[in-house]
């Protein structure tokens, strides 16, 4: 859409990671025993928001493996996410564009996952249209490959029920006389809080579906290889629609580039027939979640996280505002 306001490129810092030598000896010994070889080289990865280890390891026999590890001391919430990622990754069908899980460790407060090493690169930052086109094409294939979702997959409406009720909570805070968080929102959000809360109320029904959706797609969870696109870090996978992943990813693209998300959305085969009110409901919920999280105290081991959330929340809000101005609910 011509005239869509887009964000300038936004440099965002990432996390302080640990390395192989920082892992406890029992974990390192268990890994080398399981692999049947010692570690010869470590290449730390700098992207992402976990303060744990994320390294490409070369073993003494020449094999390569990707190892990620975290302790509750580094991040009290991360071990459960790693456990969930292990369960999801192990259940992925062979057609899923994801690395295979090879080994897990869960002892003494540490959780580790060893996965196939992917020889690829992250999409260029700021996003380029050629990289985005490759990723969007892969999302269409991924949606087909991951429908239906594996039995027992958590529905998105259950998993994100709390996160995606932010506007309604903020509206209640304002009515209840505690407007401090509301005062820190973008001006348009403050002025249209009731409309945003009403939109958000319909998000769960709009996003209900039986496609396994990643829900945390951004540049540092995507690898472009010679053979296509691979998606990593499946900790937040849920059952949703075949268009959910694209909708949730595009604000991240807009926050770090000058790419307008609207034409990408309209060209995607799985979203062409999605009613505007359904897409707007999910987009409103996403914007509220990011903006609300950005107001919280920053975690000590994850510098830049709140800035990152604010940038994506504002990008989602800009996109929603433009859509509301050009569609009839």
Short mmCIF file of C-alpha atoms in Angstrom, two decimals, residues 1-311:
data_model
loop_
_atom_site.label_atom_id
_atom_site.label_comp_id
_atom_site.label_asym_id
_atom_site.label_seq_id
_atom_site.Cartn_x
_atom_site.Cartn_y
_atom_site.Cartn_z
CA UNK A 1 0.00 0.00 0.00
CA UNK A 2 1.45 3.32 -1.01
CA UNK A 3 2.00 5.74 1.81
CA UNK A 4 2.18 3.12 4.56
CA UNK A 5 4.34 4.53 7.37
CA UNK A 6 7.30 2.24 7.92
CA UNK A 7 9.95 2.25 10.61
CA UNK A 8 13.57 3.14 9.94
CA UNK A 9 16.16 0.46 10.53
CA UNK A 10 16.53 -0.08 14.27
CA UNK A 11 19.79 -1.48 15.68
CA UNK A 12 18.88 -3.84 18.50
CA UNK A 13 21.34 -5.38 20.94
CA UNK A 14 21.16 -9.02 21.83
CA UNK A 15 22.04 -11.11 24.86
CA UNK A 16 25.16 -11.98 26.85
CA UNK A 17 25.77 -15.65 26.08
CA UNK A 18 27.86 -18.23 27.87
CA UNK A 19 30.13 -20.75 26.16
CA UNK A 20 31.25 -24.36 26.30
CA UNK A 21 33.74 -23.68 29.08
CA UNK A 22 31.01 -22.15 31.25
CA UNK A 23 28.97 -25.35 31.33
CA UNK A 24 29.26 -27.60 34.39
CA UNK A 25 31.61 -30.55 34.02
CA UNK A 26 28.87 -33.22 34.30
CA UNK A 27 27.02 -31.66 31.36
CA UNK A 28 30.15 -31.46 29.22
CA UNK A 29 31.12 -35.02 30.05
CA UNK A 30 27.62 -36.30 29.29
CA UNK A 31 27.66 -34.53 25.93
CA UNK A 32 31.05 -35.83 24.82
CA UNK A 33 30.11 -39.34 25.96
CA UNK A 34 26.86 -39.21 23.98
CA UNK A 35 28.63 -37.86 20.89
CA UNK A 36 31.53 -40.28 21.19
CA UNK A 37 34.05 -37.49 20.61
CA UNK A 38 35.53 -34.46 22.36
CA UNK A 39 34.89 -30.86 21.31
CA UNK A 40 37.65 -29.43 19.11
CA UNK A 41 36.21 -25.99 18.35
CA UNK A 42 33.38 -23.72 19.45
CA UNK A 43 31.74 -20.97 17.39
CA UNK A 44 29.42 -18.96 19.62
CA UNK A 45 26.26 -17.56 18.10
CA UNK A 46 25.40 -13.99 19.05
CA UNK A 47 21.77 -13.67 17.94
CA UNK A 48 18.70 -14.38 20.02
CA UNK A 49 17.47 -13.38 23.46
CA UNK A 50 18.39 -16.31 25.68
CA UNK A 51 21.35 -15.71 28.03
CA UNK A 52 22.34 -19.36 27.71
CA UNK A 53 24.83 -21.12 25.48
CA UNK A 54 24.16 -21.32 21.74
CA UNK A 55 27.20 -22.61 19.90
CA UNK A 56 28.17 -24.53 16.79
CA UNK A 57 30.59 -27.21 17.95
CA UNK A 58 33.12 -29.07 15.82
CA UNK A 59 34.00 -32.45 17.28
CA UNK A 60 37.41 -34.11 17.14
CA UNK A 61 36.17 -36.48 14.43
CA UNK A 62 35.03 -33.57 12.23
CA UNK A 63 31.30 -33.78 12.87
CA UNK A 64 29.42 -30.58 13.67
CA UNK A 65 26.58 -30.20 16.15
CA UNK A 66 24.63 -27.26 17.53
CA UNK A 67 24.40 -27.16 21.31
CA UNK A 68 22.22 -24.87 23.40
CA UNK A 69 22.15 -24.94 27.19
CA UNK A 70 20.70 -22.88 30.02
CA UNK A 71 20.40 -22.96 33.79
CA UNK A 72 17.71 -21.56 36.04
CA UNK A 73 20.35 -19.29 37.55
CA UNK A 74 20.82 -17.60 34.18
CA UNK A 75 17.10 -17.37 33.42
CA UNK A 76 14.49 -18.96 35.71
CA UNK A 77 11.97 -19.34 32.89
CA UNK A 78 14.26 -20.73 30.18
CA UNK A 79 14.69 -24.36 31.33
CA UNK A 80 10.98 -25.05 30.90
CA UNK A 81 11.10 -23.44 27.45
CA UNK A 82 14.00 -25.69 26.48
CA UNK A 83 12.07 -28.73 27.67
CA UNK A 84 9.09 -27.64 25.63
CA UNK A 85 11.30 -27.04 22.60
CA UNK A 86 12.76 -30.54 22.93
CA UNK A 87 9.30 -32.10 23.00
CA UNK A 88 8.11 -30.10 20.01
CA UNK A 89 11.23 -30.62 17.93
CA UNK A 90 11.22 -34.36 18.53
CA UNK A 91 7.63 -34.52 17.22
CA UNK A 92 8.22 -32.51 14.05
CA UNK A 93 7.58 -34.42 10.82
CA UNK A 94 10.49 -35.02 8.46
CA UNK A 95 9.03 -32.44 6.05
CA UNK A 96 9.39 -29.66 8.62
CA UNK A 97 12.19 -27.21 7.70
CA UNK A 98 13.90 -27.63 11.06
CA UNK A 99 17.03 -29.28 12.49
CA UNK A 100 16.62 -32.70 14.04
CA UNK A 101 17.01 -33.16 17.78
CA UNK A 102 19.94 -35.49 18.59
CA UNK A 103 20.38 -35.40 22.38
CA UNK A 104 19.02 -33.78 25.53
CA UNK A 105 20.30 -33.23 29.04
CA UNK A 106 18.24 -32.30 32.10
CA UNK A 107 19.99 -32.45 35.47
CA UNK A 108 21.06 -30.27 38.39
CA UNK A 109 19.21 -27.21 37.12
CA UNK A 110 20.68 -27.35 33.60
CA UNK A 111 18.86 -28.22 30.38
CA UNK A 112 20.69 -28.74 27.08
CA UNK A 113 19.65 -29.66 23.55
CA UNK A 114 21.94 -30.93 20.79
CA UNK A 115 20.60 -30.49 17.27
CA UNK A 116 21.83 -30.89 13.72
CA UNK A 117 24.14 -28.04 12.78
CA UNK A 118 22.72 -25.95 9.94
CA UNK A 119 25.18 -24.44 7.49
CA UNK A 120 23.33 -21.23 6.75
CA UNK A 121 23.04 -17.53 7.47
CA UNK A 122 20.46 -15.35 9.12
CA UNK A 123 18.48 -13.00 6.87
CA UNK A 124 20.34 -9.75 6.34
CA UNK A 125 19.58 -6.98 8.83
CA UNK A 126 17.94 -4.64 8.01
CA UNK A 127 15.73 -7.08 6.15
CA UNK A 128 16.12 -7.21 2.37
CA UNK A 129 13.23 -8.03 0.09
CA UNK A 130 15.04 -10.96 -1.56
CA UNK A 131 15.61 -12.66 1.80
CA UNK A 132 12.06 -11.94 2.89
CA UNK A 133 10.65 -13.46 -0.30
CA UNK A 134 12.59 -16.68 0.38
CA UNK A 135 11.28 -16.84 3.94
CA UNK A 136 7.68 -16.13 2.96
CA UNK A 137 7.81 -18.87 0.32
CA UNK A 138 9.13 -21.25 2.97
CA UNK A 139 6.29 -20.31 5.34
CA UNK A 140 3.72 -21.38 2.76
CA UNK A 141 5.43 -24.76 2.39
CA UNK A 142 5.82 -25.05 6.15
CA UNK A 143 2.13 -24.41 6.76
CA UNK A 144 1.21 -27.30 4.49
CA UNK A 145 3.82 -29.63 5.99
CA UNK A 146 2.69 -28.88 9.55
CA UNK A 147 -1.04 -29.36 9.04
CA UNK A 148 -2.45 -31.07 10.99
CA UNK A 149 -0.50 -30.24 14.13
CA UNK A 150 0.76 -33.22 16.16
CA UNK A 151 -1.72 -34.64 18.66
CA UNK A 152 -1.60 -32.85 21.97
CA UNK A 153 -0.29 -29.56 20.59
CA UNK A 154 -1.41 -26.68 22.78
CA UNK A 155 -3.96 -24.38 21.07
CA UNK A 156 -2.77 -20.81 20.62
CA UNK A 157 -5.83 -19.50 22.44
CA UNK A 158 -4.75 -21.38 25.56
CA UNK A 159 -1.02 -20.71 25.35
CA UNK A 160 -1.26 -16.96 24.77
CA UNK A 161 -4.46 -16.25 26.70
CA UNK A 162 -2.65 -14.10 29.25
CA UNK A 163 -0.16 -12.40 26.92
CA UNK A 164 -2.82 -11.50 24.41
CA UNK A 165 -5.17 -9.81 26.89
CA UNK A 166 -2.93 -6.77 27.45
CA UNK A 167 -5.22 -4.06 26.06
CA UNK A 168 -8.14 -5.27 28.15
CA UNK A 169 -6.02 -5.24 31.30
CA UNK A 170 -4.74 -1.77 30.50
CA UNK A 171 -8.28 -0.52 29.91
CA UNK A 172 -9.26 -1.99 33.27
CA UNK A 173 -6.29 -0.31 34.96
CA UNK A 174 -7.36 3.03 33.57
CA UNK A 175 -10.94 2.55 34.71
CA UNK A 176 -9.74 1.37 38.11
CA UNK A 177 -7.66 4.48 38.68
CA UNK A 178 -4.17 2.99 38.08
CA UNK A 179 -3.24 4.47 34.69
CA UNK A 180 0.57 4.51 35.09
CA UNK A 181 1.20 1.91 32.37
CA UNK A 182 -1.36 3.54 30.07
CA UNK A 183 0.49 6.84 30.34
CA UNK A 184 3.63 5.21 28.90
CA UNK A 185 1.92 3.91 25.76
CA UNK A 186 2.18 5.58 22.34
CA UNK A 187 -0.28 8.47 22.07
CA UNK A 188 -2.50 6.77 19.48
CA UNK A 189 -2.82 3.69 21.69
CA UNK A 190 -3.83 5.81 24.69
CA UNK A 191 -6.44 7.62 22.64
CA UNK A 192 -7.86 4.40 21.16
CA UNK A 193 -7.48 2.03 24.09
CA UNK A 194 -11.13 0.96 24.16
CA UNK A 195 -11.09 0.14 20.44
CA UNK A 196 -7.88 -1.86 20.84
CA UNK A 197 -9.36 -3.78 23.77
CA UNK A 198 -12.47 -4.59 21.72
CA UNK A 199 -10.37 -5.78 18.78
CA UNK A 200 -8.18 -7.91 21.01
CA UNK A 201 -11.18 -9.67 22.53
CA UNK A 202 -11.71 -11.61 19.29
CA UNK A 203 -8.13 -12.72 18.69
CA UNK A 204 -8.38 -16.31 20.02
CA UNK A 205 -11.30 -17.23 17.79
CA UNK A 206 -9.57 -15.57 14.83
CA UNK A 207 -6.32 -17.50 15.35
CA UNK A 208 -7.85 -20.92 16.11
CA UNK A 209 -6.66 -23.66 13.78
CA UNK A 210 -4.85 -26.97 13.37
CA UNK A 211 -1.54 -25.91 11.84
CA UNK A 212 1.60 -26.21 13.96
CA UNK A 213 2.76 -22.60 14.18
CA UNK A 214 6.18 -21.46 15.40
CA UNK A 215 4.87 -18.05 16.69
CA UNK A 216 8.34 -16.63 17.38
CA UNK A 217 9.72 -16.06 13.90
CA UNK A 218 12.28 -13.32 13.53
CA UNK A 219 15.64 -13.04 11.80
CA UNK A 220 17.64 -14.83 14.50
CA UNK A 221 15.32 -17.87 14.38
CA UNK A 222 15.72 -18.30 10.61
CA UNK A 223 18.62 -19.68 8.57
CA UNK A 224 18.93 -19.36 4.81
CA UNK A 225 20.89 -22.27 3.33
CA UNK A 226 21.92 -23.33 -0.15
CA UNK A 227 18.95 -25.70 -0.16
CA UNK A 228 16.29 -23.42 1.29
CA UNK A 229 15.13 -21.95 4.58
CA UNK A 230 15.39 -23.60 7.99
CA UNK A 231 13.54 -22.51 11.13
CA UNK A 232 15.03 -23.01 14.61
CA UNK A 233 13.96 -22.50 18.25
CA UNK A 234 10.52 -24.13 18.42
CA UNK A 235 9.86 -23.45 22.10
CA UNK A 236 6.63 -21.53 21.51
CA UNK A 237 4.99 -23.78 18.90
CA UNK A 238 1.19 -24.06 19.12
CA UNK A 239 -1.80 -25.09 17.03
CA UNK A 240 -3.11 -22.12 15.05
CA UNK A 241 -3.86 -21.00 11.48
CA UNK A 242 -1.65 -21.37 8.38
CA UNK A 243 -1.24 -17.58 8.30
CA UNK A 244 -0.42 -16.94 11.95
CA UNK A 245 3.36 -17.18 11.58
CA UNK A 246 3.52 -14.60 8.81
CA UNK A 247 1.29 -12.14 10.67
CA UNK A 248 3.33 -12.44 13.86
CA UNK A 249 6.64 -12.14 11.99
CA UNK A 250 5.94 -9.08 9.84
CA UNK A 251 6.13 -6.47 12.64
CA UNK A 252 9.67 -7.70 13.30
CA UNK A 253 10.48 -7.11 9.63
CA UNK A 254 8.94 -3.64 9.71
CA UNK A 255 10.78 -2.75 12.93
CA UNK A 256 14.18 -3.36 11.37
CA UNK A 257 13.67 -2.25 7.76
CA UNK A 258 11.67 -0.01 5.47
CA UNK A 259 9.63 -2.89 4.09
CA UNK A 260 5.87 -2.31 4.17
CA UNK A 261 4.20 -5.45 5.62
CA UNK A 262 0.83 -4.96 3.93
CA UNK A 263 1.76 -6.03 0.37
CA UNK A 264 3.58 -9.06 1.77
CA UNK A 265 0.49 -10.03 3.74
CA UNK A 266 -1.86 -9.67 0.78
CA UNK A 267 0.40 -11.68 -1.55
CA UNK A 268 0.72 -14.65 0.82
CA UNK A 269 -1.43 -17.54 -0.48
CA UNK A 270 -2.61 -18.57 3.00
CA UNK A 271 -3.81 -15.08 3.97
CA UNK A 272 -5.50 -13.82 0.80
CA UNK A 273 -8.97 -14.83 1.97
CA UNK A 274 -8.54 -14.02 5.65
CA UNK A 275 -11.18 -11.46 6.74
CA UNK A 276 -9.66 -8.15 7.77
CA UNK A 277 -11.29 -8.23 11.19
CA UNK A 278 -9.64 -11.57 12.00
CA UNK A 279 -6.18 -10.39 11.03
CA UNK A 280 -6.69 -7.09 12.85
CA UNK A 281 -7.75 -8.86 16.04
CA UNK A 282 -4.56 -10.94 16.15
CA UNK A 283 -2.40 -7.97 15.17
CA UNK A 284 -3.96 -5.86 17.93
CA UNK A 285 -3.28 -8.59 20.49
CA UNK A 286 0.34 -8.87 19.34
CA UNK A 287 0.91 -5.12 19.56
CA UNK A 288 -0.52 -5.00 23.06
CA UNK A 289 1.64 -7.89 24.21
CA UNK A 290 4.89 -6.36 22.93
CA UNK A 291 4.13 -2.89 24.23
CA UNK A 292 3.11 -4.14 27.66
CA UNK A 293 6.18 -6.35 27.99
CA UNK A 294 8.39 -3.43 26.99
CA UNK A 295 7.25 -1.54 30.10
CA UNK A 296 8.59 -4.17 32.50
CA UNK A 297 11.97 -4.07 34.23
CA UNK A 298 14.73 -5.33 31.95
CA UNK A 299 16.17 -8.79 32.77
CA UNK A 300 19.80 -8.44 33.93
CA UNK A 301 21.25 -10.92 31.41
CA UNK A 302 19.28 -9.76 28.37
CA UNK A 303 20.22 -6.16 27.51
CA UNK A 304 18.13 -4.56 24.80
CA UNK A 305 15.13 -6.87 25.21
CA UNK A 306 12.70 -4.14 26.25
CA UNK A 307 13.90 -1.87 23.43
CA UNK A 308 13.38 -4.75 21.02
CA UNK A 309 9.84 -5.37 22.31
CA UNK A 310 8.98 -1.68 22.12
CA UNK A 311 10.20 -1.47 18.52
#
